[in-house]
mmCIF file of C-alpha atoms and ligand atoms in Angstrom:
data_model
loop_
_atom_site.group_PDB
_atom_site.id
_atom_site.type_symbol
_atom_site.label_atom_id
_atom_site.label_comp_id
_atom_site.label_asym_id
_atom_site.label_seq_id
_atom_site.Cartn_x
_atom_site.Cartn_y
_atom_site.Cartn_z
ATOM 1 C CA UNK A 30 22.469 60.921 -132.932
ATOM 2 C CA UNK A 31 20.094 59.482 -135.376
ATOM 3 C CA UNK A 32 19.996 55.836 -135.613
ATOM 4 C CA UNK A 33 20.006 53.934 -139.490
ATOM 5 C CA UNK A 34 16.874 52.295 -140.645
ATOM 6 C CA UNK A 35 16.812 48.438 -140.128
ATOM 7 C CA UNK A 36 17.258 47.906 -142.871
ATOM 8 C CA UNK A 37 21.086 48.480 -143.351
ATOM 9 C CA UNK A 38 21.602 46.572 -139.265
ATOM 10 C CA UNK A 39 24.325 43.608 -140.010
ATOM 11 C CA UNK A 40 23.643 40.939 -138.287
ATOM 12 C CA UNK A 41 25.828 41.154 -134.347
ATOM 13 C CA UNK A 42 28.565 39.041 -135.210
ATOM 14 C CA UNK A 43 28.926 40.469 -138.886
ATOM 15 C CA UNK A 44 29.488 44.765 -137.160
ATOM 16 C CA UNK A 45 32.502 46.035 -137.326
ATOM 17 C CA UNK A 46 34.750 46.418 -133.924
ATOM 18 C CA UNK A 47 35.512 49.959 -134.001
ATOM 19 C CA UNK A 48 38.331 50.950 -132.936
ATOM 20 C CA UNK A 49 40.219 53.115 -133.848
ATOM 21 C CA UNK A 50 41.476 53.135 -137.384
ATOM 22 C CA UNK A 51 44.985 50.982 -136.738
ATOM 23 C CA UNK A 52 47.091 51.557 -139.775
ATOM 24 C CA UNK A 53 48.882 48.225 -140.415
ATOM 25 C CA UNK A 54 51.767 47.740 -143.184
ATOM 26 C CA UNK A 55 50.840 44.109 -143.555
ATOM 27 C CA UNK A 56 49.719 43.878 -146.198
ATOM 28 C CA UNK A 57 52.791 44.058 -148.915
ATOM 29 C CA UNK A 58 52.556 46.974 -151.216
ATOM 30 C CA UNK A 59 55.046 46.483 -154.335
ATOM 31 C CA UNK A 60 56.398 48.794 -156.384
ATOM 32 C CA UNK A 61 55.927 47.487 -160.465
ATOM 33 C CA UNK A 62 59.106 50.115 -162.380
ATOM 34 C CA UNK A 63 61.005 47.423 -162.754
ATOM 35 C CA UNK A 64 58.241 46.053 -165.370
ATOM 36 C CA UNK A 65 56.219 49.079 -166.413
ATOM 37 C CA UNK A 66 57.497 49.805 -169.450
ATOM 38 C CA UNK A 67 59.497 46.859 -170.324
ATOM 39 C CA UNK A 68 59.703 43.183 -171.149
ATOM 40 C CA UNK A 69 61.758 42.938 -168.914
ATOM 41 C CA UNK A 70 61.023 40.287 -165.691
ATOM 42 C CA UNK A 71 61.290 40.836 -162.438
ATOM 43 C CA UNK A 72 62.285 37.685 -160.057
ATOM 44 C CA UNK A 73 61.662 39.186 -157.135
ATOM 45 C CA UNK A 74 58.870 41.229 -157.854
ATOM 46 C CA UNK A 75 56.622 38.227 -159.457
ATOM 47 C CA UNK A 76 58.556 36.297 -156.219
ATOM 48 C CA UNK A 77 57.018 38.706 -153.620
ATOM 49 C CA UNK A 78 53.467 39.085 -155.926
ATOM 50 C CA UNK A 79 53.252 35.714 -155.853
ATOM 51 C CA UNK A 80 54.000 35.216 -151.846
ATOM 52 C CA UNK A 81 51.799 37.863 -150.569
ATOM 53 C CA UNK A 82 48.863 36.191 -153.323
ATOM 54 C CA UNK A 83 48.916 33.044 -151.068
ATOM 55 C CA UNK A 84 49.148 35.040 -147.472
ATOM 56 C CA UNK A 85 46.428 37.746 -148.368
ATOM 57 C CA UNK A 86 44.766 37.658 -151.446
ATOM 58 C CA UNK A 87 45.925 41.294 -151.373
ATOM 59 C CA UNK A 88 48.674 43.754 -152.149
ATOM 60 C CA UNK A 89 49.009 47.767 -152.631
ATOM 61 C CA UNK A 90 50.962 48.723 -156.046
ATOM 62 C CA UNK A 91 52.599 52.044 -156.306
ATOM 63 C CA UNK A 92 54.306 53.631 -159.597
ATOM 64 C CA UNK A 93 51.872 51.387 -162.129
ATOM 65 C CA UNK A 94 51.225 53.821 -165.112
ATOM 66 C CA UNK A 95 48.109 55.012 -164.516
ATOM 67 C CA UNK A 96 48.447 58.766 -164.738
ATOM 68 C CA UNK A 97 47.756 60.576 -160.963
ATOM 69 C CA UNK A 98 46.123 63.194 -162.406
ATOM 70 C CA UNK A 99 43.689 61.469 -164.199
ATOM 71 C CA UNK A 100 42.466 59.654 -161.126
ATOM 72 C CA UNK A 101 41.763 63.101 -160.142
ATOM 73 C CA UNK A 102 39.914 64.263 -162.238
ATOM 74 C CA UNK A 103 37.745 61.081 -162.521
ATOM 75 C CA UNK A 104 36.983 61.417 -158.777
ATOM 76 C CA UNK A 105 36.606 64.848 -158.940
ATOM 77 C CA UNK A 106 33.725 64.225 -161.917
ATOM 78 C CA UNK A 107 32.507 61.207 -159.718
ATOM 79 C CA UNK A 108 32.190 63.856 -156.270
ATOM 80 C CA UNK A 109 29.764 65.736 -158.038
ATOM 81 C CA UNK A 110 27.701 63.698 -160.247
ATOM 82 C CA UNK A 111 27.042 62.085 -156.467
ATOM 83 C CA UNK A 112 26.647 65.743 -154.666
ATOM 84 C CA UNK A 113 23.853 66.592 -157.434
ATOM 85 C CA UNK A 114 20.346 66.197 -157.151
ATOM 86 C CA UNK A 115 18.374 62.749 -157.059
ATOM 87 C CA UNK A 116 15.951 63.571 -159.843
ATOM 88 C CA UNK A 117 19.625 64.141 -162.139
ATOM 89 C CA UNK A 118 21.009 60.423 -160.756
ATOM 90 C CA UNK A 119 17.503 59.223 -161.314
ATOM 91 C CA UNK A 120 17.755 59.526 -165.059
ATOM 92 C CA UNK A 121 20.343 56.930 -165.156
ATOM 93 C CA UNK A 122 19.238 54.576 -162.122
ATOM 94 C CA UNK A 123 20.146 51.035 -162.936
ATOM 95 C CA UNK A 124 17.728 48.509 -163.413
ATOM 96 C CA UNK A 125 16.510 44.562 -164.825
ATOM 97 C CA UNK A 126 16.835 46.022 -168.248
ATOM 98 C CA UNK A 127 19.849 48.563 -167.840
ATOM 99 C CA UNK A 128 22.434 47.008 -165.117
ATOM 100 C CA UNK A 129 24.691 49.218 -165.575
ATOM 101 C CA UNK A 130 24.621 52.994 -164.131
ATOM 102 C CA UNK A 131 23.407 54.803 -160.371
ATOM 103 C CA UNK A 132 21.792 52.559 -157.410
ATOM 104 C CA UNK A 133 22.014 53.589 -154.331
ATOM 105 C CA UNK A 134 20.368 50.154 -152.521
ATOM 106 C CA UNK A 135 22.765 47.760 -153.111
ATOM 107 C CA UNK A 136 22.830 44.820 -150.213
ATOM 108 C CA UNK A 137 25.213 41.942 -149.684
ATOM 109 C CA UNK A 138 24.151 39.074 -148.257
ATOM 110 C CA UNK A 139 20.066 40.908 -147.710
ATOM 111 C CA UNK A 140 21.505 43.920 -145.870
ATOM 112 C CA UNK A 141 21.640 47.334 -147.062
ATOM 113 C CA UNK A 142 25.242 48.640 -147.846
ATOM 114 C CA UNK A 143 25.823 52.161 -146.828
ATOM 115 C CA UNK A 144 26.502 53.535 -150.012
ATOM 116 C CA UNK A 145 25.260 55.167 -153.605
ATOM 117 C CA UNK A 146 27.347 53.131 -156.485
ATOM 118 C CA UNK A 147 27.429 54.076 -160.019
ATOM 119 C CA UNK A 148 28.876 51.180 -162.854
ATOM 120 C CA UNK A 149 29.762 51.483 -166.300
ATOM 121 C CA UNK A 150 31.827 48.741 -168.557
ATOM 122 C CA UNK A 151 34.927 48.707 -169.931
ATOM 123 C CA UNK A 152 34.384 48.016 -172.743
ATOM 124 C CA UNK A 153 30.412 48.753 -173.578
ATOM 125 C CA UNK A 154 29.436 46.969 -176.415
ATOM 126 C CA UNK A 155 29.515 49.721 -179.541
ATOM 127 C CA UNK A 156 25.537 49.367 -180.907
ATOM 128 C CA UNK A 157 22.709 49.480 -177.853
ATOM 129 C CA UNK A 158 20.931 46.351 -178.902
ATOM 130 C CA UNK A 159 17.778 45.605 -180.077
ATOM 131 C CA UNK A 160 16.765 43.796 -176.418
ATOM 132 C CA UNK A 161 18.067 44.153 -173.479
ATOM 133 C CA UNK A 162 16.275 40.649 -172.016
ATOM 134 C CA UNK A 163 18.127 37.877 -170.556
ATOM 135 C CA UNK A 164 19.262 35.268 -173.510
ATOM 136 C CA UNK A 165 17.861 31.909 -173.068
ATOM 137 C CA UNK A 166 20.189 31.617 -170.110
ATOM 138 C CA UNK A 167 19.511 34.408 -168.277
ATOM 139 C CA UNK A 168 22.477 36.523 -170.139
ATOM 140 C CA UNK A 169 21.554 39.652 -170.395
ATOM 141 C CA UNK A 170 23.378 42.037 -172.948
ATOM 142 C CA UNK A 171 25.006 45.132 -171.027
ATOM 143 C CA UNK A 172 25.081 48.824 -172.222
ATOM 144 C CA UNK A 173 25.908 51.583 -170.089
ATOM 145 C CA UNK A 174 23.971 54.861 -169.484
ATOM 146 C CA UNK A 175 26.010 58.176 -168.731
ATOM 147 C CA UNK A 176 24.582 61.163 -166.782
ATOM 148 C CA UNK A 177 24.820 64.828 -168.628
ATOM 149 C CA UNK A 178 26.622 66.363 -165.501
ATOM 150 C CA UNK A 179 29.048 66.672 -164.964
ATOM 151 C CA UNK A 180 29.453 66.730 -168.960
ATOM 152 C CA UNK A 181 32.686 65.606 -169.007
ATOM 153 C CA UNK A 182 31.949 62.285 -167.170
ATOM 154 C CA UNK A 183 31.719 60.196 -169.876
ATOM 155 C CA UNK A 184 35.369 60.949 -171.651
ATOM 156 C CA UNK A 185 36.777 60.856 -168.204
ATOM 157 C CA UNK A 186 34.950 57.832 -167.026
ATOM 158 C CA UNK A 187 36.193 56.300 -170.537
ATOM 159 C CA UNK A 188 39.764 56.800 -170.529
ATOM 160 C CA UNK A 189 40.148 56.278 -167.294
ATOM 161 C CA UNK A 190 39.010 52.708 -167.431
ATOM 162 C CA UNK A 191 41.701 52.627 -170.690
ATOM 163 C CA UNK A 192 44.526 53.084 -168.570
ATOM 164 C CA UNK A 193 43.274 50.773 -165.490
ATOM 165 C CA UNK A 194 42.565 48.289 -168.016
ATOM 166 C CA UNK A 195 46.592 48.634 -169.293
ATOM 167 C CA UNK A 196 47.013 47.829 -165.732
ATOM 168 C CA UNK A 197 45.536 45.163 -164.979
ATOM 169 C CA UNK A 198 46.338 43.392 -168.081
ATOM 170 C CA UNK A 199 49.950 44.092 -166.592
ATOM 171 C CA UNK A 200 48.992 42.416 -163.106
ATOM 172 C CA UNK A 201 47.613 39.577 -165.052
ATOM 173 C CA UNK A 202 50.628 38.473 -166.435
ATOM 174 C CA UNK A 203 52.685 39.184 -163.446
ATOM 175 C CA UNK A 204 50.023 36.662 -161.824
ATOM 176 C CA UNK A 205 50.778 34.063 -164.419
ATOM 177 C CA UNK A 206 54.501 34.590 -164.455
ATOM 178 C CA UNK A 207 54.422 34.513 -160.158
ATOM 179 C CA UNK A 208 51.989 31.119 -161.185
ATOM 180 C CA UNK A 209 55.062 29.345 -163.157
ATOM 181 C CA UNK A 210 52.797 30.147 -166.051
ATOM 182 C CA UNK A 211 53.876 31.865 -169.482
ATOM 183 C CA UNK A 212 52.837 35.320 -169.207
ATOM 184 C CA UNK A 213 50.678 35.461 -171.519
ATOM 185 C CA UNK A 214 48.531 31.758 -170.418
ATOM 186 C CA UNK A 215 45.661 34.187 -169.261
ATOM 187 C CA UNK A 216 45.424 36.816 -172.030
ATOM 188 C CA UNK A 217 42.782 34.594 -173.767
ATOM 189 C CA UNK A 218 40.173 34.335 -171.498
ATOM 190 C CA UNK A 219 39.941 38.374 -171.956
ATOM 191 C CA UNK A 220 39.265 39.136 -175.644
ATOM 192 C CA UNK A 221 35.686 39.606 -175.424
ATOM 193 C CA UNK A 222 35.714 40.832 -171.021
ATOM 194 C CA UNK A 223 32.509 41.870 -169.430
ATOM 195 C CA UNK A 224 34.672 44.319 -166.655
ATOM 196 C CA UNK A 225 33.091 47.059 -164.948
ATOM 197 C CA UNK A 226 34.095 49.913 -163.043
ATOM 198 C CA UNK A 227 32.357 51.092 -160.321
ATOM 199 C CA UNK A 228 32.649 54.417 -158.055
ATOM 200 C CA UNK A 229 31.607 53.343 -154.549
ATOM 201 C CA UNK A 230 31.016 56.699 -152.918
ATOM 202 C CA UNK A 231 30.080 56.141 -149.000
ATOM 203 C CA UNK A 232 28.359 58.909 -147.457
ATOM 204 C CA UNK A 233 28.890 59.872 -143.409
ATOM 205 C CA UNK A 234 26.363 57.733 -141.394
ATOM 206 C CA UNK A 235 24.625 57.880 -137.891
ATOM 207 C CA UNK A 236 25.684 54.276 -137.272
ATOM 208 C CA UNK A 237 28.948 52.868 -138.192
ATOM 209 C CA UNK A 238 28.711 50.880 -135.577
ATOM 210 C CA UNK A 239 25.309 48.841 -136.945
ATOM 211 C CA UNK A 240 26.156 49.591 -140.530
ATOM 212 C CA UNK A 241 28.527 48.493 -143.168
ATOM 213 C CA UNK A 242 29.503 50.529 -146.417
ATOM 214 C CA UNK A 243 29.444 46.830 -147.779
ATOM 215 C CA UNK A 244 29.156 44.349 -146.057
ATOM 216 C CA UNK A 245 31.970 40.909 -146.079
ATOM 217 C CA UNK A 246 32.035 39.647 -149.351
ATOM 218 C CA UNK A 247 34.657 38.469 -151.665
ATOM 219 C CA UNK A 248 34.849 39.485 -155.578
ATOM 220 C CA UNK A 249 34.298 38.103 -158.086
ATOM 221 C CA UNK A 250 36.308 38.231 -161.967
ATOM 222 C CA UNK A 251 39.856 37.446 -161.917
ATOM 223 C CA UNK A 252 41.376 40.580 -160.367
ATOM 224 C CA UNK A 253 40.131 43.833 -158.888
ATOM 225 C CA UNK A 254 42.146 46.848 -159.155
ATOM 226 C CA UNK A 255 40.391 49.335 -156.636
ATOM 227 C CA UNK A 256 41.487 53.461 -155.760
ATOM 228 C CA UNK A 257 40.575 54.551 -152.126
ATOM 229 C CA UNK A 258 40.490 58.018 -151.258
ATOM 230 C CA UNK A 259 42.979 58.583 -147.754
ATOM 231 C CA UNK A 260 39.422 58.277 -146.019
ATOM 232 C CA UNK A 261 40.125 54.396 -145.027
ATOM 233 C CA UNK A 262 37.643 52.182 -144.285
ATOM 234 C CA UNK A 263 38.609 48.772 -146.638
ATOM 235 C CA UNK A 264 39.205 45.522 -144.122
ATOM 236 C CA UNK A 265 40.611 42.900 -145.063
ATOM 237 C CA UNK A 266 40.141 38.876 -143.311
ATOM 238 C CA UNK A 267 43.814 37.977 -142.612
ATOM 239 C CA UNK A 268 43.988 34.529 -143.516
ATOM 240 C CA UNK A 269 45.947 33.449 -140.884
ATOM 241 C CA UNK A 270 43.231 34.296 -137.509
ATOM 242 C CA UNK A 271 40.287 35.495 -139.211
ATOM 243 C CA UNK A 272 41.177 38.949 -138.189
ATOM 244 C CA UNK A 273 39.651 42.124 -140.307
ATOM 245 C CA UNK A 274 43.108 44.267 -141.045
ATOM 246 C CA UNK A 275 42.482 48.076 -142.645
ATOM 247 C CA UNK A 276 44.127 48.466 -145.331
ATOM 248 C CA UNK A 277 46.683 51.481 -144.767
ATOM 249 C CA UNK A 278 45.462 54.499 -147.822
ATOM 250 C CA UNK A 279 48.196 55.389 -149.766
ATOM 251 C CA UNK A 280 48.138 58.224 -151.864
ATOM 252 C CA UNK A 281 48.051 57.132 -156.303
ATOM 253 C CA UNK A 282 48.626 53.428 -155.000
ATOM 254 C CA UNK A 283 45.958 50.700 -156.675
ATOM 255 C CA UNK A 284 44.910 47.513 -154.141
ATOM 256 C CA UNK A 285 45.081 44.301 -156.250
ATOM 257 C CA UNK A 286 43.205 41.779 -154.947
ATOM 258 C CA UNK A 287 42.538 38.155 -156.313
ATOM 259 C CA UNK A 288 39.006 37.031 -157.518
ATOM 260 C CA UNK A 289 37.045 33.657 -157.872
ATOM 261 C CA UNK A 290 38.466 33.370 -160.969
ATOM 262 C CA UNK A 291 41.685 33.266 -160.376
ATOM 263 C CA UNK A 292 41.309 30.919 -157.478
ATOM 264 C CA UNK A 293 39.942 28.245 -159.752
ATOM 265 C CA UNK A 294 42.252 29.092 -162.662
ATOM 266 C CA UNK A 295 44.891 28.136 -159.968
ATOM 267 C CA UNK A 296 43.116 25.612 -158.318
ATOM 268 C CA UNK A 297 43.245 27.163 -155.096
ATOM 269 C CA UNK A 298 46.798 27.937 -155.071
ATOM 270 C CA UNK A 299 45.358 31.771 -154.521
ATOM 271 C CA UNK A 300 42.432 32.633 -152.934
ATOM 272 C CA UNK A 301 39.315 34.920 -153.338
ATOM 273 C CA UNK A 302 39.480 36.678 -149.964
ATOM 274 C CA UNK A 303 36.923 37.968 -147.723
ATOM 275 C CA UNK A 304 36.924 41.800 -147.297
ATOM 276 C CA UNK A 305 34.331 45.029 -146.196
ATOM 277 C CA UNK A 306 33.847 48.646 -145.577
ATOM 278 C CA UNK A 307 33.629 50.202 -141.819
ATOM 279 C CA UNK A 308 32.095 53.361 -142.534
ATOM 280 C CA UNK A 309 32.386 56.547 -140.547
ATOM 281 C CA UNK A 310 29.987 59.563 -139.234
ATOM 282 C CA UNK A 311 32.533 62.657 -140.442
ATOM 283 C CA UNK A 312 33.438 61.936 -143.467
ATOM 284 C CA UNK A 313 32.537 60.971 -147.125
ATOM 285 C CA UNK A 314 34.534 58.351 -148.962
ATOM 286 C CA UNK A 315 35.039 57.475 -152.817
ATOM 287 C CA UNK A 316 36.615 54.388 -154.136
ATOM 288 C CA UNK A 317 37.050 52.757 -157.035
ATOM 289 C CA UNK A 318 37.309 49.216 -158.116
ATOM 290 C CA UNK A 319 38.191 48.030 -161.487
ATOM 291 C CA UNK A 320 36.747 44.788 -161.903
ATOM 292 C CA UNK A 321 38.855 42.452 -164.477
ATOM 293 C CA UNK A 322 36.314 39.903 -165.616
ATOM 294 C CA UNK A 323 36.957 37.131 -168.767
ATOM 295 C CA UNK A 324 33.990 36.813 -171.570
ATOM 296 C CA UNK A 325 30.997 36.187 -170.324
ATOM 297 C CA UNK A 326 31.033 32.251 -172.550
ATOM 298 C CA UNK A 327 34.502 31.559 -170.766
ATOM 299 C CA UNK A 328 34.494 27.857 -169.532
ATOM 300 C CA UNK A 329 36.139 28.324 -166.042
ATOM 301 C CA UNK A 330 38.332 25.268 -164.617
ATOM 302 C CA UNK A 331 41.669 24.494 -162.943
ATOM 303 C CA UNK A 332 44.316 24.875 -165.100
ATOM 304 C CA UNK A 333 45.576 21.564 -166.795
ATOM 305 C CA UNK A 334 49.125 23.088 -166.158
ATOM 306 C CA UNK A 335 48.003 23.478 -162.493
ATOM 307 C CA UNK A 336 46.732 19.635 -162.069
ATOM 308 C CA UNK A 337 48.278 16.407 -161.619
ATOM 309 C CA UNK A 338 48.275 13.067 -159.782
ATOM 310 C CA UNK A 339 49.395 15.187 -156.476
ATOM 311 C CA UNK A 340 46.923 18.156 -156.767
ATOM 312 C CA UNK A 341 43.605 16.868 -158.134
ATOM 313 C CA UNK A 342 41.665 19.611 -159.969
ATOM 314 C CA UNK A 343 39.254 20.870 -156.997
ATOM 315 C CA UNK A 344 36.467 22.034 -159.012
ATOM 316 C CA UNK A 345 34.624 21.453 -162.407
ATOM 317 C CA UNK A 346 34.020 23.815 -165.438
ATOM 318 C CA UNK A 347 31.444 26.200 -165.350
ATOM 319 C CA UNK A 348 29.873 28.959 -167.788
ATOM 320 C CA UNK A 349 31.574 32.157 -166.151
ATOM 321 C CA UNK A 350 28.337 33.998 -167.285
ATOM 322 C CA UNK A 351 26.103 32.060 -165.793
ATOM 323 C CA UNK A 352 27.604 31.433 -163.009
ATOM 324 C CA UNK A 353 28.234 35.100 -162.245
ATOM 325 C CA UNK A 354 24.214 35.830 -163.445
ATOM 326 C CA UNK A 355 23.539 33.408 -160.221
ATOM 327 C CA UNK A 356 25.759 34.535 -157.987
ATOM 328 C CA UNK A 357 25.002 38.637 -157.802
ATOM 329 C CA UNK A 358 21.042 37.319 -158.369
ATOM 330 C CA UNK A 359 21.596 35.204 -154.732
ATOM 331 C CA UNK A 360 24.565 37.704 -153.325
ATOM 332 C CA UNK A 361 23.409 41.727 -154.103
ATOM 333 C CA UNK A 362 20.008 41.441 -154.388
ATOM 334 C CA UNK A 363 17.766 41.129 -151.213
ATOM 335 C CA UNK A 364 16.152 38.029 -151.988
ATOM 336 C CA UNK A 365 16.245 34.367 -149.589
ATOM 337 C CA UNK A 366 18.114 32.358 -152.292
ATOM 338 C CA UNK A 367 21.014 29.852 -152.342
ATOM 339 C CA UNK A 368 24.258 32.029 -152.103
ATOM 340 C CA UNK A 369 26.002 30.958 -155.190
ATOM 341 C CA UNK A 370 29.802 30.940 -154.839
ATOM 342 C CA UNK A 371 32.853 28.649 -156.734
ATOM 343 C CA UNK A 372 32.834 26.188 -153.629
ATOM 344 C CA UNK A 373 29.446 25.238 -155.812
ATOM 345 C CA UNK A 374 31.621 23.684 -158.496
ATOM 346 C CA UNK A 375 33.505 22.163 -155.916
ATOM 347 C CA UNK A 376 34.876 18.407 -156.347
HETATM 348 O O1 LIG B 403 35.514 50.365 -150.979
HETATM 349 C C1 LIG B 403 36.225 49.924 -151.049
HETATM 350 O O2 LIG B 403 37.725 49.689 -150.554
HETATM 351 C C2 LIG B 403 36.195 48.231 -151.285
HETATM 352 C C3 LIG B 403 34.913 47.749 -152.223
HETATM 353 C C4 LIG B 403 34.870 46.290 -152.315
HETATM 354 O O3 LIG B 403 34.997 45.726 -151.476
HETATM 355 C C5 LIG B 403 33.556 46.394 -153.824
HETATM 356 O O4 LIG B 403 33.258 47.152 -153.839
HETATM 357 O O5 LIG B 403 34.084 45.031 -154.196
HETATM 358 FE FE1 LIG B 404 35.228 43.880 -153.201
#
């Protein structure tokens, strides 16, 4: 068995243990059917969401309203795209001016991830801007790039984006309610959302004990809504003891996790929890996260309703777009620069 290039090799204490993937039921699985098509609030569900967010920062949902058939079609075109020639993928390769599209050398904390990705914005600006240069504040105007093949790729991606976004808004309401806030309290930050979707394609890896599909990290954004296939590999760091716990693949379920923005809005009531992806030597894996991001101009700070004398604000206000630009520059690029996290704004 060959070994991977040194760029992929994780520092010793970041390497996976590679015990046989032990399936655990510990991460809560919640059924959304009671709240899908109604304004009803289901207090039991809301309190389960609240405790999952506090204990794990992760949960899975079933009966969520995203059509399973649509997900099947999207998975099929995504796999076809990754199986295509590098020539075709190169045509939509992401670069400094076009940060959406195909990429095969993601880095997390300066180590290369064993995967290929394709990114697209849920809401593409309708007009291609005259310039893709960063503005004075380092914020780029983004736009999507679409491959010509498979021909139905773009349409399916756009339709899927709309469906998964609806689920994102529903979850945002439930999370607001679970924090004791009005259902629409967080919606205002998403009027000009900068959410994007990603196809993560993890080929079989000759050295799964040395490399990771994605190194340990926390997600930015408010929430991530992730579809995974039946291969498994996602692991979540359990808050109680730091153990890496595999997330069980459940057909057609979505994995939901809290991102940095909710951590700040909730004043640390809910935390953005570390996770990583273990790869294997026999099976390729596909996962599809929707990264639900607020508008780039959002000024993020702990919500006033959740701050009081006993529980003062733990963060000072910061500009979301600038934070994301710096976070990406520092965390996901092979560069030796300071790692910018929300802890930077901690009071
Ligand atoms: O592939 C997965 O299960 C998770 C991927 C992930 O954590 C990410 O893309 O941020
Ligand atoms: Fe992630």
